[in-house]
XYZ file of C-alpha atoms in Angstrom:
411
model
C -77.220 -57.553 247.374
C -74.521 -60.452 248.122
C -72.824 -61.358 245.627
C -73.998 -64.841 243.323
C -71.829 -67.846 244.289
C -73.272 -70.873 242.714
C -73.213 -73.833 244.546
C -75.438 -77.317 243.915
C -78.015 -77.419 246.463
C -79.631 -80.728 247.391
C -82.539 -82.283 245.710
C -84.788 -82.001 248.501
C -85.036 -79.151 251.029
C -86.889 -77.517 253.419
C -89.877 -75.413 252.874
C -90.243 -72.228 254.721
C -93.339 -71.404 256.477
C -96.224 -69.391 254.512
C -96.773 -66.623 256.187
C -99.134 -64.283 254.295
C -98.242 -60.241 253.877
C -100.466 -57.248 253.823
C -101.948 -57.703 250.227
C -99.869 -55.742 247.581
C -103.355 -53.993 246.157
C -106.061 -52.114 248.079
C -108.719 -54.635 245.703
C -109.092 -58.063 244.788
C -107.132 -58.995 241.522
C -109.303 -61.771 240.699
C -111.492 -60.975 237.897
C -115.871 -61.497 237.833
C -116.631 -64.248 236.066
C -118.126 -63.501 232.752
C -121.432 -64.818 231.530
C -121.394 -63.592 228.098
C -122.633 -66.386 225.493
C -119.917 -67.696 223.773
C -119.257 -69.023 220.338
C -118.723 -73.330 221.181
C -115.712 -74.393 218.994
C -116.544 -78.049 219.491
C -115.448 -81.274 217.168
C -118.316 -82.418 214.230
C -116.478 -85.790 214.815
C -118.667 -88.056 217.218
C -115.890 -90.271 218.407
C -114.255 -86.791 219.423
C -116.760 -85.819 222.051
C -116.374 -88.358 224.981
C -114.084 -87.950 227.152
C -109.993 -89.213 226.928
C -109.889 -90.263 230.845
C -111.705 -93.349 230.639
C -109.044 -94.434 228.022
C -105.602 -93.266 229.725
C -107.070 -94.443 233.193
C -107.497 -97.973 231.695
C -104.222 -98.070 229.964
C -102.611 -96.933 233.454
C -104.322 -99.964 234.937
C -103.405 -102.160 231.787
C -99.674 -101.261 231.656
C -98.013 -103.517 234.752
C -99.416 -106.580 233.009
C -98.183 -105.583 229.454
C -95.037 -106.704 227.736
C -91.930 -105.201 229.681
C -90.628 -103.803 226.486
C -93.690 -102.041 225.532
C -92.554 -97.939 225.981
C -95.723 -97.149 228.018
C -95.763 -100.119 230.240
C -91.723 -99.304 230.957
C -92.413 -96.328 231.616
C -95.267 -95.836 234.349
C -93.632 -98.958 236.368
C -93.468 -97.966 240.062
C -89.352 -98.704 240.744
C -88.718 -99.996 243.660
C -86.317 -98.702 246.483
C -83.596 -100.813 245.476
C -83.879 -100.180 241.663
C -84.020 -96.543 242.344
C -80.569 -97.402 244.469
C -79.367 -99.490 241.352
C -80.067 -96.085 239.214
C -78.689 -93.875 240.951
C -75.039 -96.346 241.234
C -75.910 -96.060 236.926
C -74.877 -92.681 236.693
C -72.335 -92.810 239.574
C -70.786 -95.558 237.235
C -70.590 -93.461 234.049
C -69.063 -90.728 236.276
C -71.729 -88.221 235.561
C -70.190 -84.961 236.900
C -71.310 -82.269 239.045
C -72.997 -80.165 237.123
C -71.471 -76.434 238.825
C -67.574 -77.800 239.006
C -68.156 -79.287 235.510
C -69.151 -75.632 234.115
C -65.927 -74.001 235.826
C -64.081 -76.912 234.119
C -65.199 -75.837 230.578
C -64.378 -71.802 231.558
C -68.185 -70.984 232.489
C -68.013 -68.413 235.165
C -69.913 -68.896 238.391
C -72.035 -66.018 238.429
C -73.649 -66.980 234.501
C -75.837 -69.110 236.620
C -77.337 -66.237 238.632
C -80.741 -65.098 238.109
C -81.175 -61.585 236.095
C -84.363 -60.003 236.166
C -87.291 -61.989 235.855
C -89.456 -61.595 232.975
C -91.582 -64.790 232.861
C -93.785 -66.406 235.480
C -94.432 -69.879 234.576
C -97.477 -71.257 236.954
C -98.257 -74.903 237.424
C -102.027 -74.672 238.413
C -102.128 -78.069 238.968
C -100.990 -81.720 238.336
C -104.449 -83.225 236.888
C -104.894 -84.176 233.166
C -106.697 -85.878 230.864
C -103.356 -87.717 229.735
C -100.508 -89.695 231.727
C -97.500 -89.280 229.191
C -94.381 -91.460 229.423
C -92.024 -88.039 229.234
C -94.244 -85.689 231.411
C -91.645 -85.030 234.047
C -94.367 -83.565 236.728
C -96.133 -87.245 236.075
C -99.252 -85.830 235.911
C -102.624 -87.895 235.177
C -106.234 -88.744 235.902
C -106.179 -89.998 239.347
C -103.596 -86.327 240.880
C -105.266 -84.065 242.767
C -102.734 -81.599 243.449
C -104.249 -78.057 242.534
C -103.992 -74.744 242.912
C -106.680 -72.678 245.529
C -108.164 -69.485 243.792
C -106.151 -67.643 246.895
C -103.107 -68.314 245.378
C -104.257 -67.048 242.159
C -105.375 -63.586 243.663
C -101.658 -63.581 245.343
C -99.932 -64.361 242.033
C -101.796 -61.495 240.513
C -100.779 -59.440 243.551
C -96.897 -60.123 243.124
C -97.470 -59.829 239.288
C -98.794 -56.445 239.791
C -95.478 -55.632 241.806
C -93.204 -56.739 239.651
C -91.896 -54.415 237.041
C -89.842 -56.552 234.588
C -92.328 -59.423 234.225
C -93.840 -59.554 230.491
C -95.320 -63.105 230.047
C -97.228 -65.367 232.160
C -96.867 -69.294 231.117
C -99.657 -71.232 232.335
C -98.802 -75.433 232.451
C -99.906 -78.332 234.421
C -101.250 -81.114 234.317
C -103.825 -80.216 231.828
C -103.810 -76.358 232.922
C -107.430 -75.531 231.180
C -109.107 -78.525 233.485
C -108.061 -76.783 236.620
C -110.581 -73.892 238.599
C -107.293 -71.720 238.945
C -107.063 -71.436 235.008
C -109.380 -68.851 233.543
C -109.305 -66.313 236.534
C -105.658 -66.627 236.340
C -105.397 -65.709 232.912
C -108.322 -62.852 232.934
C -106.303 -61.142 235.688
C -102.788 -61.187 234.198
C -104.238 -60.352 230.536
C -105.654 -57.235 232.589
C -102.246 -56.821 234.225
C -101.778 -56.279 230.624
C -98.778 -59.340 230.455
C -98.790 -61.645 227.587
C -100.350 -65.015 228.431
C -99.629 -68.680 227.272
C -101.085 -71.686 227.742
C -99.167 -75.114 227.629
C -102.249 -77.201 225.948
C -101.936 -80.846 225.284
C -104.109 -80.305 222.340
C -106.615 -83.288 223.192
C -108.472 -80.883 226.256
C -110.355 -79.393 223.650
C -112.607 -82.143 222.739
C -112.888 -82.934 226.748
C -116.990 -82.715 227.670
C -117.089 -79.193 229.154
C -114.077 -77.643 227.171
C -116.459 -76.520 224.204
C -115.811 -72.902 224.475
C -112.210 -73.107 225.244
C -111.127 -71.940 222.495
C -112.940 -69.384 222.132
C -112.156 -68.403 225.703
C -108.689 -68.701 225.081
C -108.730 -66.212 221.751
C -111.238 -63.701 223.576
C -108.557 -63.203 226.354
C -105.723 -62.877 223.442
C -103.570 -66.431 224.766
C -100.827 -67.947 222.813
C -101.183 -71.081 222.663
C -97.799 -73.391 222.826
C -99.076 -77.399 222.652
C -97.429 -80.077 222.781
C -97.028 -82.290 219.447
C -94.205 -84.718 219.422
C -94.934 -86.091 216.195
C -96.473 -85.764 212.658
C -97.041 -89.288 212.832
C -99.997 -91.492 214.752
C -97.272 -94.761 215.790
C -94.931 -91.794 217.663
C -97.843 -89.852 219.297
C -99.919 -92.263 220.444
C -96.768 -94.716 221.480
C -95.493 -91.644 223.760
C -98.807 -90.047 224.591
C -101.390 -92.909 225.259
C -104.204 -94.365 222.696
C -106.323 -92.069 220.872
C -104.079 -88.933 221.171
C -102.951 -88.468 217.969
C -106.302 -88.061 216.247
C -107.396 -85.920 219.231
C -104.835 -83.670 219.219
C -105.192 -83.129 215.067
C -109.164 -82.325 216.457
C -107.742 -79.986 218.799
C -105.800 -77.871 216.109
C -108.255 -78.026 213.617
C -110.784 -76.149 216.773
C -108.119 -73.767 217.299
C -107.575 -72.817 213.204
C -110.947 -72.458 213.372
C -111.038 -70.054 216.411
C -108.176 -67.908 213.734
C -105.431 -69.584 215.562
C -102.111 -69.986 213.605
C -104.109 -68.755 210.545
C -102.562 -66.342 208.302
C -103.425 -62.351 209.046
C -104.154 -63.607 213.006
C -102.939 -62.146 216.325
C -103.762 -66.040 218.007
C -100.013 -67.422 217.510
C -100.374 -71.321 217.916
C -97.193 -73.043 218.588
C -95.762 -76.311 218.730
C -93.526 -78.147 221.237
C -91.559 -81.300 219.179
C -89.555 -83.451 221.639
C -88.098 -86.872 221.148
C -89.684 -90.615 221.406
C -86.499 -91.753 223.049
C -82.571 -91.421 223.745
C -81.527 -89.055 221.577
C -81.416 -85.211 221.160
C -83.706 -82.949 219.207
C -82.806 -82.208 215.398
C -82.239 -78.785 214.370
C -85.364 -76.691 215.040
C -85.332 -74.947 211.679
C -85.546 -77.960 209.353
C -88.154 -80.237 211.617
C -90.510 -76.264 211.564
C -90.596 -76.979 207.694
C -91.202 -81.066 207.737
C -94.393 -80.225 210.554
C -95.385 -77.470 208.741
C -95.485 -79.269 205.060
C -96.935 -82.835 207.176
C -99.839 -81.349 208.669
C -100.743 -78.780 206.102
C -101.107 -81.643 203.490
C -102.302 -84.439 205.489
C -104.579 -82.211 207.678
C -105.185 -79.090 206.638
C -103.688 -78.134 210.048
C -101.508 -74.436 210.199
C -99.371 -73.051 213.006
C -96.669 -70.396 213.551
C -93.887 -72.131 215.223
C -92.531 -75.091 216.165
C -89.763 -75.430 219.209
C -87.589 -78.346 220.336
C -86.896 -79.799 223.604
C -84.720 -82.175 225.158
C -86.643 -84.536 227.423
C -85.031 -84.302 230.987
C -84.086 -87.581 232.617
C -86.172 -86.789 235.572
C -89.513 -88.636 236.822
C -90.995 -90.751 233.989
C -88.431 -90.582 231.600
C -85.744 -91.482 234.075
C -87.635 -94.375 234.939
C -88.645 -95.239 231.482
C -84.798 -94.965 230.421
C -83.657 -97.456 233.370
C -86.199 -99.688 232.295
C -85.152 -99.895 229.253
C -81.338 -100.040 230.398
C -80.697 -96.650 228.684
C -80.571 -94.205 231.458
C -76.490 -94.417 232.037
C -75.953 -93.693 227.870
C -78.795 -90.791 227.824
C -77.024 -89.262 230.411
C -73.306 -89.859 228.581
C -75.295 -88.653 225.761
C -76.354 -84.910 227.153
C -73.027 -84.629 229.271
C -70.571 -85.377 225.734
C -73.247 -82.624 223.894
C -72.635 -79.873 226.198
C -73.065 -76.266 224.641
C -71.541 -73.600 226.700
C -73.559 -71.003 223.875
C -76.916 -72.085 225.927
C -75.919 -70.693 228.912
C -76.975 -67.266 228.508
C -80.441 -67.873 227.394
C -81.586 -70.944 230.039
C -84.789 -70.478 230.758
C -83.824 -69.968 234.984
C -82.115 -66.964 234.497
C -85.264 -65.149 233.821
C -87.871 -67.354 234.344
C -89.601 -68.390 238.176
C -91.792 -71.358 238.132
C -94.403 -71.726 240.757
C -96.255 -74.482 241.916
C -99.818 -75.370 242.734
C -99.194 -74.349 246.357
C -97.566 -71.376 245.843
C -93.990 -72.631 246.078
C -90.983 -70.962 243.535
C -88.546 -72.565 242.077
C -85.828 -71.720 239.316
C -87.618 -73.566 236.580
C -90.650 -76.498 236.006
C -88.053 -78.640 236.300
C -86.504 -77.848 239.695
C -90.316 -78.271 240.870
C -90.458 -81.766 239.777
C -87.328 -82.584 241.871
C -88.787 -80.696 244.729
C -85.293 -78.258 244.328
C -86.920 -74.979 245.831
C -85.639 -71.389 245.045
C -82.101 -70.541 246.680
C -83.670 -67.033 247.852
C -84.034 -67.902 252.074
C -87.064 -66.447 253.725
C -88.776 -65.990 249.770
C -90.001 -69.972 248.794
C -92.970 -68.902 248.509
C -95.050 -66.094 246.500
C -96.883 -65.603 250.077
C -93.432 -64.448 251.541
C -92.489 -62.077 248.367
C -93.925 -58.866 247.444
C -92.279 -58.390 243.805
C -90.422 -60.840 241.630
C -87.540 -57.865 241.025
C -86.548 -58.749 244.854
C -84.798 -62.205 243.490
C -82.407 -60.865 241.175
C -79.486 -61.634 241.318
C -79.887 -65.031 243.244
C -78.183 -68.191 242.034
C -79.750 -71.160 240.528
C -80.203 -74.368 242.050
C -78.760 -77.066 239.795
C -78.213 -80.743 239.503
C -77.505 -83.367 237.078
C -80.567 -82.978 235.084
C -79.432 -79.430 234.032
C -77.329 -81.338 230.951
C -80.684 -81.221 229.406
C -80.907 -77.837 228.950
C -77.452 -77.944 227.434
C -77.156 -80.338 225.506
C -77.016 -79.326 221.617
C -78.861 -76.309 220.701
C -80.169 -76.113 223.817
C -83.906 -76.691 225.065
C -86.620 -74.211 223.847
């Protein structure tokens, strides 16, 4: 294998051609569907059971008219060619370095940003949700249609089956659990025997259709890491859209009552905290206690853990912070906050994220900027037969990659 020299690859490149191997396995991976009758962990609450679309699809509609210093209605603004000019001259201004020279000026060797082994397969089944947060860096929503074919599930399966040092399979979106891909995906790699989570957004499980999701989800043994920014209705809902905050508290009171994050149970429900605006995460530890103490008193809601993460200034958030006339200071912001101790643990070492179509890339991230994979001839998991094969390869990187370094890092 060549040795890793780590050089910052373009934001846009090439895709290879799909070509499609001799499957791995002498039998389809994907799984029968079950027909079993299954317990419906549904909300009592009637206001819970219609559907959240109707609601994010008019505030989508609702937000170009709004005030311009609203956070929603800053955020989802379409730039135009010239602003996104006028942003990228922002961080030109502010001198925003490199990101690769910048890590040999603070002593980080070259080769730390090399892949090692991968042991996590995050999968983006698809860019459709429920929800059309200011943050979501894949700006997903109602109205994408971007989603994964049940072909490239059976592949995935195929290449998980090959690939020896793989131990968790991290299912995200969009709203992952509204996409066809979801529940054969996870019945095959829980029979791979791999661990299994699922990025919820907490307010699919009062979505018409979703009743026995939970149970679903704790029949097939899933961890279950959603996203809860706040303890507070003002944050959630100002970040999130109308009506998510009381939704998502519905959604964790179904999954407590499916034995997740209960004391005594296997189901581990966690929680992802990250910021309402320009500024960093606090210390993990401390805000764990604060959520935990919140929503046990206010809402009788338990869960195991709770992890921080820096929003990246990609996508929405990008566009929300140039809006808003922030984007240059975030960026100062991450940059003077370096941590050379995150490093070893970024998420890209070990981690390949695939897209709806099958394309790899280094981390979710990297797929929102359309940065493939630096591994030629293997963009795709139709063109790889085992995950073990990209070892060794270095990571594409860019300026966004302060965000993952920036403090304690970015769970």
């Amino acid at each position: 294998m060549a040795a890793c020299v780590v050089a910052r690859l373009p934001s846009r490149g090439l895709r290879h051609a799909a070509h499609r191997p001799t499957p791995l396995l002498p039998t389809p991976l994907l799984p029968t569907p079950l027909h079993l009758p299954r317990p419906r962990h549904m909300s009592a609450n009637p206001s819970m059971q219609g559907s959240l679309i109707p609601t994010t699809l008019e505030e989508m509609d609702s937000d170009a008219a709004a005030h311009p210093a609203a956070l929603r209605a800053a955020g989802k603004q379409r730039l135009s060619l010239e602003e996104r000019k006028k942003r990228r001259r922002a961080l030109d201004a502010i001198g925003v370095p490199d990101f690769v020279p910048f890590l040999a000026q603070q002593g980080v060797a070259a080769a730390s940003l090399c892949r090692d082994p991968t042991t996590t397969l995050q999968v983006n089944v698809g860019l459709y949700c429920n929800q059309a947060c200011t943050h979501c860096h894949v700006e997903s929503s109602p109205r994408r249609t971007e989603a994964m074919s049940l072909d490239t599930v059976e592949r995935i399966l195929g290449v998980l089956a090959s690939s020896k040092h793989v131990q968790t399979v991290d299912i995200t979106g969009g709203a992952p659990e509204m996409n066809a891909a979801f529940r054969p995906l996870v019945v095959g790699a829980r029979r791979l025997g791999l661990e299994v989570i699922d990025r919820c957004n907490l307010t699919v499980l009062c979505e018409p259709g979703m009743e026995d999701l939970a149970s679903f989800l704790a029949d097939n043994g899933v961890r279950v890491v959603a996203s809860m920014p706040c303890y507070s209705a003002e944050n959630v809902n100002k970040q999130r859209g109308n009506k998510v905050f009381d939704r998502s508290i519905e959604g964790l009171r179904i999954l407590n009552q499916a034995g997740y994050g209960m004391e005594g149970s296997d189901l581990k429900l966690d929680l992802v905290y990250n910021p309402a605006g320009a500024f960093l995460p606090p210390p993990q530890g401390a805000l764990r206690e604060k959520y935990a103490s919140e929503l046990l008193t206010h809402f009788g809601i338990r869960f195991n853990e709770l992890f921080t993460m820096t929003n990246m200034p990609i996508k929405r958030f990008a566009d929300l912070l140039y809006k808003q006339g922030k984007l240059a200071e975030y960026m100062q912001l991450l940059v003077d906050n370096f941590n050379p101790s995150t490093i070893d643990s970024l998420m890209c070492k070990s981690l390949v994220s695939v897209a709806y179509d099958g394309t790899l890339y280094d981390c979710d991230f990297n797929q929102a900027l359309a940065m493939p994979l630096h591994a030629p001839g293997r963009a795709s998991i139709f063109e790889l037969n085992s995950l073990d094969d990209l070892t060794g390869e270095r990571v594409a990187s860019g300026n966004h990659c302060f965000g993952c370094t920036a403090g304690m890092g970015s769970s």
